[in-house]
Coordinates of C-alpha atoms and ligand atoms in Angstrom, one line a residue:
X288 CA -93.2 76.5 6.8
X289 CA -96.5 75.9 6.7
X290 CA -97.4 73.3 3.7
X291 CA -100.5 71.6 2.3
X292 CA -100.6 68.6 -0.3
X293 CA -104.1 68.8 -2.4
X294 CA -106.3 68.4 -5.2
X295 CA -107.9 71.6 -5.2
X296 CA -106.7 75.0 -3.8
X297 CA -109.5 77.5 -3.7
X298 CA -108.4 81.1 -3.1
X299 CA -110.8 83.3 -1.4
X300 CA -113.3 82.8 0.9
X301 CA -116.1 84.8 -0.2
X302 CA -119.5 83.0 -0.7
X303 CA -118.3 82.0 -4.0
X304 CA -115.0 80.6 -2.6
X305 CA -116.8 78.7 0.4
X306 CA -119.3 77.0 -2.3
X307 CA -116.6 75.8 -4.5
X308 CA -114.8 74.5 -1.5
X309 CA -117.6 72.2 -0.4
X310 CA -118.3 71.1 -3.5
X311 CA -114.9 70.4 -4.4
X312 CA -115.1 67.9 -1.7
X313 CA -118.2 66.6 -2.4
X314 CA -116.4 65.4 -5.5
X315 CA -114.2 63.5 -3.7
X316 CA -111.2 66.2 -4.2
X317 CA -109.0 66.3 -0.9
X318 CA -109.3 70.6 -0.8
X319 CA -108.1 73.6 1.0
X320 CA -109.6 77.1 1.0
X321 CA -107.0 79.9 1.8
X322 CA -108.2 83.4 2.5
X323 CA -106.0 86.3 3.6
X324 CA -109.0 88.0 5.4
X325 CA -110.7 86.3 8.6
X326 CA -114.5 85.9 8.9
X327 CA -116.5 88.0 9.8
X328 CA -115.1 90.9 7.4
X329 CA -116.7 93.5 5.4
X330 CA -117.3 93.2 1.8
X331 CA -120.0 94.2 -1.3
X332 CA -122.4 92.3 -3.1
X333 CA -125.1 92.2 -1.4
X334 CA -128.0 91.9 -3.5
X335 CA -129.6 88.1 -4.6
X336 CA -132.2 87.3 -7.2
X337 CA -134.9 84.9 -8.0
X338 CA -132.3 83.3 -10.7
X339 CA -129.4 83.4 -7.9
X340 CA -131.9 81.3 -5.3
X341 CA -132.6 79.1 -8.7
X342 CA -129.5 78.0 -9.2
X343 CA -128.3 78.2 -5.3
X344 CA -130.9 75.3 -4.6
X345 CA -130.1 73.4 -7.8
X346 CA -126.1 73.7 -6.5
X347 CA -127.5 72.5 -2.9
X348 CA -129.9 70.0 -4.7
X349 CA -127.2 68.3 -6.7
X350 CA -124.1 68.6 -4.5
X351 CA -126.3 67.5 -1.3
X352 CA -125.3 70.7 0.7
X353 CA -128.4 70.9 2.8
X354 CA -126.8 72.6 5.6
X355 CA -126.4 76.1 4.1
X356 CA -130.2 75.7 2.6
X357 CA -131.5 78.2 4.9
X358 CA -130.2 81.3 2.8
X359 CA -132.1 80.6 -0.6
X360 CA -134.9 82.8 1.1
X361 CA -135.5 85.4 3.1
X362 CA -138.0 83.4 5.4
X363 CA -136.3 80.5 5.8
X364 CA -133.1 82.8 6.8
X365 CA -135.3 84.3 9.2
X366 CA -136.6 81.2 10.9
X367 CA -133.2 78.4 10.6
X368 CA -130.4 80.9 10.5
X369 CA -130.9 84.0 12.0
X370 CA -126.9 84.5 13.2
X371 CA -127.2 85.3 9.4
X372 CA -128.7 89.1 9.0
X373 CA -130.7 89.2 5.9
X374 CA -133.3 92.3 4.5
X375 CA -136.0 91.2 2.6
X376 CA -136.4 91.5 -0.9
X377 CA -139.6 91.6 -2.5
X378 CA -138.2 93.2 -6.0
X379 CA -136.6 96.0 -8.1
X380 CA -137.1 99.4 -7.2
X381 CA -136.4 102.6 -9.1
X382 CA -137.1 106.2 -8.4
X383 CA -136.0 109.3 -10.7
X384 CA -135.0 112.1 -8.5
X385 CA -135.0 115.8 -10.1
X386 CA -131.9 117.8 -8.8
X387 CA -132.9 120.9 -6.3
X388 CA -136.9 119.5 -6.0
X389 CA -138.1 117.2 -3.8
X390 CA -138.6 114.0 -4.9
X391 CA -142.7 114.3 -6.0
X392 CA -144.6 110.7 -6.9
X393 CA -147.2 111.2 -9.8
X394 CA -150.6 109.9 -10.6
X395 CA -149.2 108.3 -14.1
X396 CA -146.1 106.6 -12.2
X397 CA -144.1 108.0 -15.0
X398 CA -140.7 108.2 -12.5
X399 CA -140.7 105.1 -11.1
X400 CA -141.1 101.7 -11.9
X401 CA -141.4 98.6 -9.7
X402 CA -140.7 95.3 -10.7
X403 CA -141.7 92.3 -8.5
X404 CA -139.8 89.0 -7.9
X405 CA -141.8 87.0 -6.0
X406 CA -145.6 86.6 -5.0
X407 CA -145.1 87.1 -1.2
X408 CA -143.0 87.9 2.0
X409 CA -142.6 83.7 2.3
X410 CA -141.0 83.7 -1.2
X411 CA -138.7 87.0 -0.9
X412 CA -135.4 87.1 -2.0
X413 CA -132.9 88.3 0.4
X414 CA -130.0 90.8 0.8
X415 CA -127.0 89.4 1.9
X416 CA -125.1 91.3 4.9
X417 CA -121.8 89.5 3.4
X418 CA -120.1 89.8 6.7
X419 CA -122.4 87.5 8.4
X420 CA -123.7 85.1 5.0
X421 CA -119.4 84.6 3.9
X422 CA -119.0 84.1 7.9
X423 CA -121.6 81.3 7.9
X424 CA -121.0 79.7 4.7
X425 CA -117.1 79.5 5.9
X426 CA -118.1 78.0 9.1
X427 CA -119.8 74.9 7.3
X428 CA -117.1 74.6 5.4
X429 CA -115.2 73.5 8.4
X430 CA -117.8 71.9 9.9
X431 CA -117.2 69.5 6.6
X432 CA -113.6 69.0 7.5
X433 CA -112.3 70.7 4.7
X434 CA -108.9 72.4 5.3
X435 CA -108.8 76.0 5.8
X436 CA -106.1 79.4 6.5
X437 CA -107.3 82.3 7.6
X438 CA -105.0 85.7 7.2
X439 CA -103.1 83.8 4.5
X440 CA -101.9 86.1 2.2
X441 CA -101.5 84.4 -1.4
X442 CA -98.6 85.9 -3.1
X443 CA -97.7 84.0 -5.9
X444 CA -98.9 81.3 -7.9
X445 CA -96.7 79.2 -10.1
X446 CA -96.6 75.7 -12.5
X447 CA -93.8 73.1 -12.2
X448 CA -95.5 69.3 -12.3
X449 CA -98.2 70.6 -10.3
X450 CA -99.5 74.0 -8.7
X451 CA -97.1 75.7 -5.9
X452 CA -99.8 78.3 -4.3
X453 CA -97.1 80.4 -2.2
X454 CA -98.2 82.9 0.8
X455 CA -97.9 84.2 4.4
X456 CA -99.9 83.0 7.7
X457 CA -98.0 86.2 9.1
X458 CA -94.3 85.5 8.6
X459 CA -94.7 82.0 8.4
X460 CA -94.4 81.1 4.7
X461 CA -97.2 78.5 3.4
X462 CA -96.7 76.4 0.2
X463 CA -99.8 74.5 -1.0
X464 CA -99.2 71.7 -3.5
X465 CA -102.2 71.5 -5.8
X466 CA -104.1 69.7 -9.0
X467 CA -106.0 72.5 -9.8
X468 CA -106.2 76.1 -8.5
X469 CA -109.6 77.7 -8.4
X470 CA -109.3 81.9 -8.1
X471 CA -112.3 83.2 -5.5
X472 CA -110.2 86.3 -5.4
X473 CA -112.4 88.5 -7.1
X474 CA -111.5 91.6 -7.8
X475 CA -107.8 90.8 -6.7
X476 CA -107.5 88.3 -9.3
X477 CA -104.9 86.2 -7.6
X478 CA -104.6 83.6 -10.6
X479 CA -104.9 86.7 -13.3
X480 CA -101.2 88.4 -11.5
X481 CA -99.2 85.2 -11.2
X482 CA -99.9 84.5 -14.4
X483 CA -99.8 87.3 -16.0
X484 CA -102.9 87.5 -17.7
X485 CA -104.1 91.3 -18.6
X486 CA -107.5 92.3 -17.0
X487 CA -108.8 95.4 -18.4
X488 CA -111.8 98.0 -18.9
X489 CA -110.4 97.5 -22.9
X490 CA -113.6 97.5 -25.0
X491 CA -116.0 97.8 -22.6
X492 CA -119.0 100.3 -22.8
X493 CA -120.3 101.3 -19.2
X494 CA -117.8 103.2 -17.2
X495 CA -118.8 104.0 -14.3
X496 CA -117.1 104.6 -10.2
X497 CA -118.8 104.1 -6.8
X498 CA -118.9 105.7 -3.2
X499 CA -120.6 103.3 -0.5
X500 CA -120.8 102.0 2.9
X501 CA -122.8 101.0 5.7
X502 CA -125.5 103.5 7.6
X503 CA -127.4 103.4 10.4
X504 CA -130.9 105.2 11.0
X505 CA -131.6 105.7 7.4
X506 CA -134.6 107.4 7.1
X507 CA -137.2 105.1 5.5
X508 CA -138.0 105.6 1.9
X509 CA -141.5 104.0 2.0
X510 CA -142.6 107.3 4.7
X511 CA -141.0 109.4 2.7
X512 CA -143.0 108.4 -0.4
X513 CA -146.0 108.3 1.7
X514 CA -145.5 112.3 2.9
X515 CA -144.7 113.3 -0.7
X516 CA -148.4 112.2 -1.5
X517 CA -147.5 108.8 -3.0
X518 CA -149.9 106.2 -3.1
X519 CA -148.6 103.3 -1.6
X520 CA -151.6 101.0 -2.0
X521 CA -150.7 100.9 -5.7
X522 CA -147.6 99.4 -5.2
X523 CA -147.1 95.4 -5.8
X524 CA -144.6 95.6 -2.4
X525 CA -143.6 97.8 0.2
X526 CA -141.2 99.7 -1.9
X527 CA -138.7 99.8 0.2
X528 CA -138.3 96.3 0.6
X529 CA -136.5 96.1 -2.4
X530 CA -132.9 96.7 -4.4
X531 CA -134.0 100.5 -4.4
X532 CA -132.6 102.4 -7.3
X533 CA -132.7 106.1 -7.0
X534 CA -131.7 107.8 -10.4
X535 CA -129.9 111.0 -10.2
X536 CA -128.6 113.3 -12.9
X537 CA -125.6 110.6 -14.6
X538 CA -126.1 108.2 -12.3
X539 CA -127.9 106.2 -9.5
X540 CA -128.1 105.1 -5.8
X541 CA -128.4 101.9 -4.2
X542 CA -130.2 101.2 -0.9
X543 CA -130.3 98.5 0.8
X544 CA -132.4 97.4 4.3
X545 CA -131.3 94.7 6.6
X546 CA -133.3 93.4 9.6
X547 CA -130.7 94.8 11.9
X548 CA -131.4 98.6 11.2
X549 CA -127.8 98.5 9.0
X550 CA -128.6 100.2 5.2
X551 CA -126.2 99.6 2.8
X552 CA -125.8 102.9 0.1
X553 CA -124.0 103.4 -2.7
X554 CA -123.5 106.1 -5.3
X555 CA -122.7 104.7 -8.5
X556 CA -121.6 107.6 -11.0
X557 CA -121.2 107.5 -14.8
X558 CA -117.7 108.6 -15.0
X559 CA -118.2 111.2 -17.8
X560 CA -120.4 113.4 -16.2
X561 CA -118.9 113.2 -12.9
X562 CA -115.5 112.5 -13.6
X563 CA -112.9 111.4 -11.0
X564 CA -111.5 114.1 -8.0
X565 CA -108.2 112.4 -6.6
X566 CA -108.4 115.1 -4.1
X567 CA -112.0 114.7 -2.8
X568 CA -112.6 112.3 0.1
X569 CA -115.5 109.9 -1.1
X570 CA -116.9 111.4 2.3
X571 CA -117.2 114.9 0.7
X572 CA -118.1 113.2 -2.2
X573 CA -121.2 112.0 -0.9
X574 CA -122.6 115.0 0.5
X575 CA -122.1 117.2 -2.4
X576 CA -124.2 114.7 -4.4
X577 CA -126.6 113.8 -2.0
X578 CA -127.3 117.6 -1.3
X579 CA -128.5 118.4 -4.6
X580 CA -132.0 116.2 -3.8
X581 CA -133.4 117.4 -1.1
X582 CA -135.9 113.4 0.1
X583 CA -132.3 111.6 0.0
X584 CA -130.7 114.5 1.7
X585 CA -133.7 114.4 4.0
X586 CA -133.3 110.5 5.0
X587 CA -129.8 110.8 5.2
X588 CA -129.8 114.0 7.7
X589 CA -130.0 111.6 11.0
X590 CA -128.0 108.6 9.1
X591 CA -124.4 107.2 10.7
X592 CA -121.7 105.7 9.0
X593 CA -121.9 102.2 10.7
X594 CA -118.3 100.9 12.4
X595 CA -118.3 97.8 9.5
X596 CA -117.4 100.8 7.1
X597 CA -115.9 103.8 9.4
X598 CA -115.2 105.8 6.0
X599 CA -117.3 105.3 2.8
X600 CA -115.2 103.6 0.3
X601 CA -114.8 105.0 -3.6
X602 CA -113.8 102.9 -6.3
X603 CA -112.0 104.1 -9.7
X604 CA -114.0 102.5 -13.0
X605 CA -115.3 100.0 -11.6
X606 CA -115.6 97.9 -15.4
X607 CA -112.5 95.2 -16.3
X608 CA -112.3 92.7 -18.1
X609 CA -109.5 89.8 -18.0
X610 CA -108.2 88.2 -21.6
X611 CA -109.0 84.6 -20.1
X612 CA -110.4 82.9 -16.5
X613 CA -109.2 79.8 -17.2
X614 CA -106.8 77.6 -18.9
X615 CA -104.9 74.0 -17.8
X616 CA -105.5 73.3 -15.1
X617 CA -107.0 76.4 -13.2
X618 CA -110.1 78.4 -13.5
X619 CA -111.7 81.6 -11.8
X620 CA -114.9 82.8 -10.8
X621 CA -117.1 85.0 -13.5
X622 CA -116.0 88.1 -10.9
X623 CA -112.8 87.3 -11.5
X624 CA -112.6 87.4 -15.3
X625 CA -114.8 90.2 -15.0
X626 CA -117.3 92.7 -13.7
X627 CA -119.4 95.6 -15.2
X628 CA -121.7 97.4 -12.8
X629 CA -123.9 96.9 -9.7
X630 CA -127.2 97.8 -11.5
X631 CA -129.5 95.3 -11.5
X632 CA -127.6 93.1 -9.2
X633 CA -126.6 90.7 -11.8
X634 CA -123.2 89.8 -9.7
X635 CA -124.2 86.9 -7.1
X636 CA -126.5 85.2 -9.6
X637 CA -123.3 85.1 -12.6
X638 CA -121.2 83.9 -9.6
X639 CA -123.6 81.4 -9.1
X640 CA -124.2 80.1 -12.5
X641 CA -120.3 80.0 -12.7
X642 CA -120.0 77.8 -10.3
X643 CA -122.6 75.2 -11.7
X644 CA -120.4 75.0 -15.2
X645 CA -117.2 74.8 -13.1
X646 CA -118.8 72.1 -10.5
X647 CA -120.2 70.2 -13.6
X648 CA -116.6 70.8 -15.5
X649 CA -114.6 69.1 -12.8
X650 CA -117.2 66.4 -11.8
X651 CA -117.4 65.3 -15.8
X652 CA -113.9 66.4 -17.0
X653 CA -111.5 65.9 -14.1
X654 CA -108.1 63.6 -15.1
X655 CA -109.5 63.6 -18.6
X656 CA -108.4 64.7 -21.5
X657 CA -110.8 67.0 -22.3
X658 CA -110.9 69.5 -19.1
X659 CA -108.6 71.8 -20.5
X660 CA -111.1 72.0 -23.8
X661 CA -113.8 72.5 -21.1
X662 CA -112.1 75.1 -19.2
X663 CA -110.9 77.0 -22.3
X664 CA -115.2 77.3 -22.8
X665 CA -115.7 78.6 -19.7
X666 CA -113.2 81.2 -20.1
X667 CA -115.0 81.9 -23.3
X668 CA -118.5 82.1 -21.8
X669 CA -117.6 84.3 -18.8
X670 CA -116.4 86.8 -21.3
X671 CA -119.3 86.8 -23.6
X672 CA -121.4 87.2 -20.5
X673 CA -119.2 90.4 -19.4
X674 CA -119.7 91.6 -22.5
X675 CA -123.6 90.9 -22.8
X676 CA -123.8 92.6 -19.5
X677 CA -122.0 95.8 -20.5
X678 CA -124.6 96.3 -23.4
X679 CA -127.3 95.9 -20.8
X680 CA -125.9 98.1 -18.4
X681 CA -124.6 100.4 -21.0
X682 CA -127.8 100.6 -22.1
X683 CA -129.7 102.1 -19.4
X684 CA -127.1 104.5 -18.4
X685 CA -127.6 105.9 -21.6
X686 CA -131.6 106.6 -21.0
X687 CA -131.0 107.3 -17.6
X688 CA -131.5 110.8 -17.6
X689 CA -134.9 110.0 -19.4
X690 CA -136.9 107.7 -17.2
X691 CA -139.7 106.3 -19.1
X692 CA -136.9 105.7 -21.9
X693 CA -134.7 104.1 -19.0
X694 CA -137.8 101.8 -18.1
X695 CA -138.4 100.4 -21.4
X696 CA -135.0 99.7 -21.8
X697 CA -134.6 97.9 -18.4
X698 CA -136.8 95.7 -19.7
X699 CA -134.0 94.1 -21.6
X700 CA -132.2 92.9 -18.2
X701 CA -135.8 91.5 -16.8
X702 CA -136.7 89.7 -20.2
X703 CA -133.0 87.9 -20.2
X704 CA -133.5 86.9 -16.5
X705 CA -136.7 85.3 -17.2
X706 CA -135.7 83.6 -20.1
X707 CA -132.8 82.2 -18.6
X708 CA -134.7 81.3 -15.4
X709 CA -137.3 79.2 -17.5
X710 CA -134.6 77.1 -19.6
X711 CA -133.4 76.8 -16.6
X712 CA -136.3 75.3 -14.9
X713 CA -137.3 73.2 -17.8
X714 CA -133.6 71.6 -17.7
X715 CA -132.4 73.4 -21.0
X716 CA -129.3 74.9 -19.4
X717 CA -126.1 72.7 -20.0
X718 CA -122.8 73.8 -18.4
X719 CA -121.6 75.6 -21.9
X720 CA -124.6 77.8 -21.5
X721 CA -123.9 81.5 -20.5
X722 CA -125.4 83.2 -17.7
X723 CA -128.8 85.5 -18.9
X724 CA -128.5 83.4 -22.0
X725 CA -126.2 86.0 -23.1
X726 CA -125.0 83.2 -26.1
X727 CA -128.1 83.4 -27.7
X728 CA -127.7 84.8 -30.8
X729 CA -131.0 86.1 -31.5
X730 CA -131.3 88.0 -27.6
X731 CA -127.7 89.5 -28.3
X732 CA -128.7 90.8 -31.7
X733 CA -131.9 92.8 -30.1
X734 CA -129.5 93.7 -27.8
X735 CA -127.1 95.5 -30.0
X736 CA -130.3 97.0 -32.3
X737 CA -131.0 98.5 -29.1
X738 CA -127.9 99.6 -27.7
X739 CA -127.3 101.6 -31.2
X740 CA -130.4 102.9 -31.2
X741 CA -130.4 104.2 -27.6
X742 CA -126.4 105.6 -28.3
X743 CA -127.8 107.4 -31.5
X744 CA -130.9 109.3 -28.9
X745 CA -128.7 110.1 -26.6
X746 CA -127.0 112.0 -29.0
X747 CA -130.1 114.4 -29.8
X748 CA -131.9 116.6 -27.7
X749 CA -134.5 115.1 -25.4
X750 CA -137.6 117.1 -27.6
X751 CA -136.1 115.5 -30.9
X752 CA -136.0 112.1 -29.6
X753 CA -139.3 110.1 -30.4
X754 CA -142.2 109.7 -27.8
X755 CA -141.2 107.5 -25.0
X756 CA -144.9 105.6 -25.4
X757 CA -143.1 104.7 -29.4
X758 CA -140.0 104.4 -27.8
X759 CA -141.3 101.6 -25.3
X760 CA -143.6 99.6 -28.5
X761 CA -140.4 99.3 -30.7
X762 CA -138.5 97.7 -27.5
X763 CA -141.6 95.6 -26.6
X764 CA -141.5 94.8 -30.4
X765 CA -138.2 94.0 -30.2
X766 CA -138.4 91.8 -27.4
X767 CA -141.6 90.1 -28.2
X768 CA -140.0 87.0 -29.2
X769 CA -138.5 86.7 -26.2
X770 CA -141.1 87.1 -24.1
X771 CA -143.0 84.7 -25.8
X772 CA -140.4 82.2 -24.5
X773 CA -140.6 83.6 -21.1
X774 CA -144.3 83.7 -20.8
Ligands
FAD1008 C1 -119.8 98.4 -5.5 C2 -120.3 97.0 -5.8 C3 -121.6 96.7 -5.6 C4 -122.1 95.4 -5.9 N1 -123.4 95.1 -5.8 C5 -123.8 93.9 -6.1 C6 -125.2 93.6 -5.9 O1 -126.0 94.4 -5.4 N2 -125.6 92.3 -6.2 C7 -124.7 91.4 -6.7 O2 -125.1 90.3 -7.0 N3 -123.4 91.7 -6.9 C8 -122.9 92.9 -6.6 N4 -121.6 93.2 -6.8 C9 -120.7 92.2 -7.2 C10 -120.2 91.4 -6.0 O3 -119.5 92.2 -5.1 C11 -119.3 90.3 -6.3 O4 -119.8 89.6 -7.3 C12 -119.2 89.3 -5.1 O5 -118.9 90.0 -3.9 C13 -118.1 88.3 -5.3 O6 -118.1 87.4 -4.3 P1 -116.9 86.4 -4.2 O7 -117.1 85.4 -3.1 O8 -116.6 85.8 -5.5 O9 -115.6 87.3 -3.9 P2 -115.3 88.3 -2.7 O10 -116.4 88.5 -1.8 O11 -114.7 89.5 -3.3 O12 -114.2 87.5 -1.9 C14 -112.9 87.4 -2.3 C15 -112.1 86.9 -1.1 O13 -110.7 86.7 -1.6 C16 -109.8 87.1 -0.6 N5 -108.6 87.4 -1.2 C17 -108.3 88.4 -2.1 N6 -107.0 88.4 -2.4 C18 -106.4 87.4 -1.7 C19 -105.1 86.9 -1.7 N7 -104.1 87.5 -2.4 N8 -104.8 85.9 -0.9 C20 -105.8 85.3 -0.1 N9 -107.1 85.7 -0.2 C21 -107.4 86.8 -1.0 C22 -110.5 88.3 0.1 O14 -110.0 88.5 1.4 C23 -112.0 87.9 0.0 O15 -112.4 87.3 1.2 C24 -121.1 94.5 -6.5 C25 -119.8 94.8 -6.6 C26 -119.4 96.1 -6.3 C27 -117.9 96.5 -6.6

């Protein structure tokens, strides 16, 4: 039997998992990070954000972690870690697609809308390829002498005096005696199972399912644009080098570009209009829905499935949401208490801004009396943020099939990200602040107004609906406030 005596077991070794590790020993905690996968392996996620890099630096800043510096940008990537394969990311992209035409730019812009997030290409943002970003984040971890198992299968967790985290290095059984258990499991929810915590898409609004994977010779979206007649000058960044969004009847497609020629795709589907086929291969899948618009069919025709994804993957609902993510003694990552939907890319940045209130909780709070109270808030906060994110995303699926409507009311996730990212900046966010400021009162009001505005359009037919140009001054209206703060 293999067996480990610590103060901190992190399960999972996911970017999220590797970061807590190393700051877990920063704080002087004698650690071990456990993953049942070995690095390099495949996984989602892929998209960062100018309030991830924020708070990625401040985490590197504060816990001295200067080593894995090189991935807050896609430049610096470029230059100190290129092992790492990054695409750059200049901003938001999204393109409404009509079904059986090909996709056709117009003068007025009215079906698509680009949203910068940095000046320049020495500022950009960066798509993670997760394979090779988890891979090198795991290897500093053991370049800082922290204990690690690979292909150790976490089975069970349970509570005597202290933790007992029970697994498999193959048949070999492993028993890790810890403090504190921190859940990088994601989706898997390791913590959530053993203790039998109930995880859920209860009472959220979005519900949505995915197909995606990894392609090779993607044709590029910026020629295609160019051949339909679009005007490229116009446009604050090459298009394409961007999260690209292309909106399709009841739902949407990711695209992703990395240096190395690899794209990663993704159909994500509102689950109503396209409900679930147990029998259909996501394969299939794919192709019916890609068909029915002829530019995507057109840069797909040449594309590959690349060997890191030999199959595309599909997902059921993708939306859950766990009762608690922490309690005595234990706490998980935001992913792991929850997750909504990968529009807008919100996932790495409330990962991020998770593990600043749980870094701060156990630098402050640990072997006092009031980290459980601390914990019990975090729990609290990761839900509210779930929850604030669903009415977001909720939101714009609602306008989707409306464009200029789904453009105003995007506007709701960009206002929140700047907001946050300027309290941020000027200091004003203390570890019981939620992610997108999604505790402010006043922002999660508008957002409701909205949300039950947009639920009661949706409802009527598009020519009964008011003009899109009022439609987009009552949200500005709504949000001016807010924007004033964010100015
Ligand atoms: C389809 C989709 C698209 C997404 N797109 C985006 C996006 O564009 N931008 C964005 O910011 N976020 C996105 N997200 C969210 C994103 O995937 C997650 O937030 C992110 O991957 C979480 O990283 P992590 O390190 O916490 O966990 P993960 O990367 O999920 O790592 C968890 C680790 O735990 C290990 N593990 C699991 N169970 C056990 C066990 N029993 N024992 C031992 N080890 C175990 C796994 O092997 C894995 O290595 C997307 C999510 C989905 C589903």
């Amino acid at each position: 039997m293999i067996q480990f005596d610590v103060d901190l077991a992190v399960i999972g070794s996911g970017f999220g998992g590797s970061l807590m590790a190393m700051i877990g020993q920063r704080l002087g905690l004698r650690t071990v990070l456990i993953d049942r996968a070995s690095h390099p392996r495949f996984t989602i996620g892929e998209s960062s954000s100018p309030v991830a890099n924020m708070v990625l630096r401040d985490l590197i800043q504060r816990y001295s972690l200067n080593r894995i510096e090189a991935i807050c940008q896609y430049a610096s990537a470029e230059q100190m870690n290129p092992e790492a394969t990054m695409g750059i990311k200049r901003g938001f992209s999204y393109f409404r697609h009509e079904a059986g035409q090909p996709f056709q730019p117009r003068d007025d812009r009215s079906n698509e809308l680009l949203v910068p997030g940095n000046p320049d290409d020495q500022t950009a943002d960066a798509h993670w390829l997760r394979a090779d970003v988890d891979q090198f984040l795991f290897k500093q971890v053991r370049a800082s002498s922290i204990a690690t198992m690979e292909r150790t299968d976490v089975t069970d967790v349970t509570h005597e005096d202290r933790w007992c985290v029970a697994g498999y290095h193959g048949e070999e059984p492993v028993r890790v005696w810890a403090e504190f258990v921190l859940d990088a499991s994601g989706g898997t929810g390791v913590m959530l199972k053993s203790l039998g915590i109930p995880s859920s898409d209860d009472g959220l609004k979005t519900k949505s399912r995915t197909l995606y994977g990894h392609f090779t010779d993607v044709g590029s979206w910026y020629d295609a644009y160019r051949e339909a007649g679009g005007r490229v000058e116009n446009h604050p960044y090459r298009c394409d080098e961007a999260a690209v969004h292309h909106l399709i009847d009841g739902g949407w497609m990711w695209q992703l570009r990395f240096r190395n020629g690899v794209t990663s795709a993704g159909l994500v589907l509102d689950q109503d209009r396209h409900p679930y086929h147990p029998d259909r291969y996501p394969d299939e899948e794919w192709h019916l829905v890609v068909e029915r618009y002829p530019t995507l069919a057109q840069q797909f025709k040449g594309a590959r499935l690349h060997e890191a994804t030999p199959h595309l993957i599909g997902t059921g609902r993708l939306q859950r949401i766990a009762e608690r993510s922490a309690g005595a003694g234990w706490a998980g990552l935001p992913n792991v208490g929850g997750f909504v939907d990968p529009l807008h890319g919100t996932g790495i940045a409330q990962i991020l801004a998770g593990i600043e209130r749980l870094a701060a909780i156990l630098e402050h709070s640990w072997g006092r009396d009031d980290l459980t109270d601390q914990l019990e808030a975090y729990s609290r906060t990761v839900r509210t943020e779930t929850e604030f994110i669903d009415s977001l995303v909720h939101a714009c699926y609602l306008t989707m099939d409306d464009f200029p409507r789904f453009a105003s009311t995007s506007k709701l996730y960009f206002v929140a990200s700047a907001m946050y990212e300027q309290r941020f900046r000027e200091g004003r966010i203390r570890p019981e602040h939620a992610f997108l400021c999604a505790d402010d009162e006043g922002l999660r009001d508008v957002v409701a107004r909205i949300v039950e505005r947009v639920t009661r359009d949706a409802q009527q037919p598009t020519e009964e609906r008011s003009d899109p140009a009022e439609f987009d001054r009552w949200i500005e209206q709504q949000l001016e406030p807010y924007r004033q703060v964010s100015a």
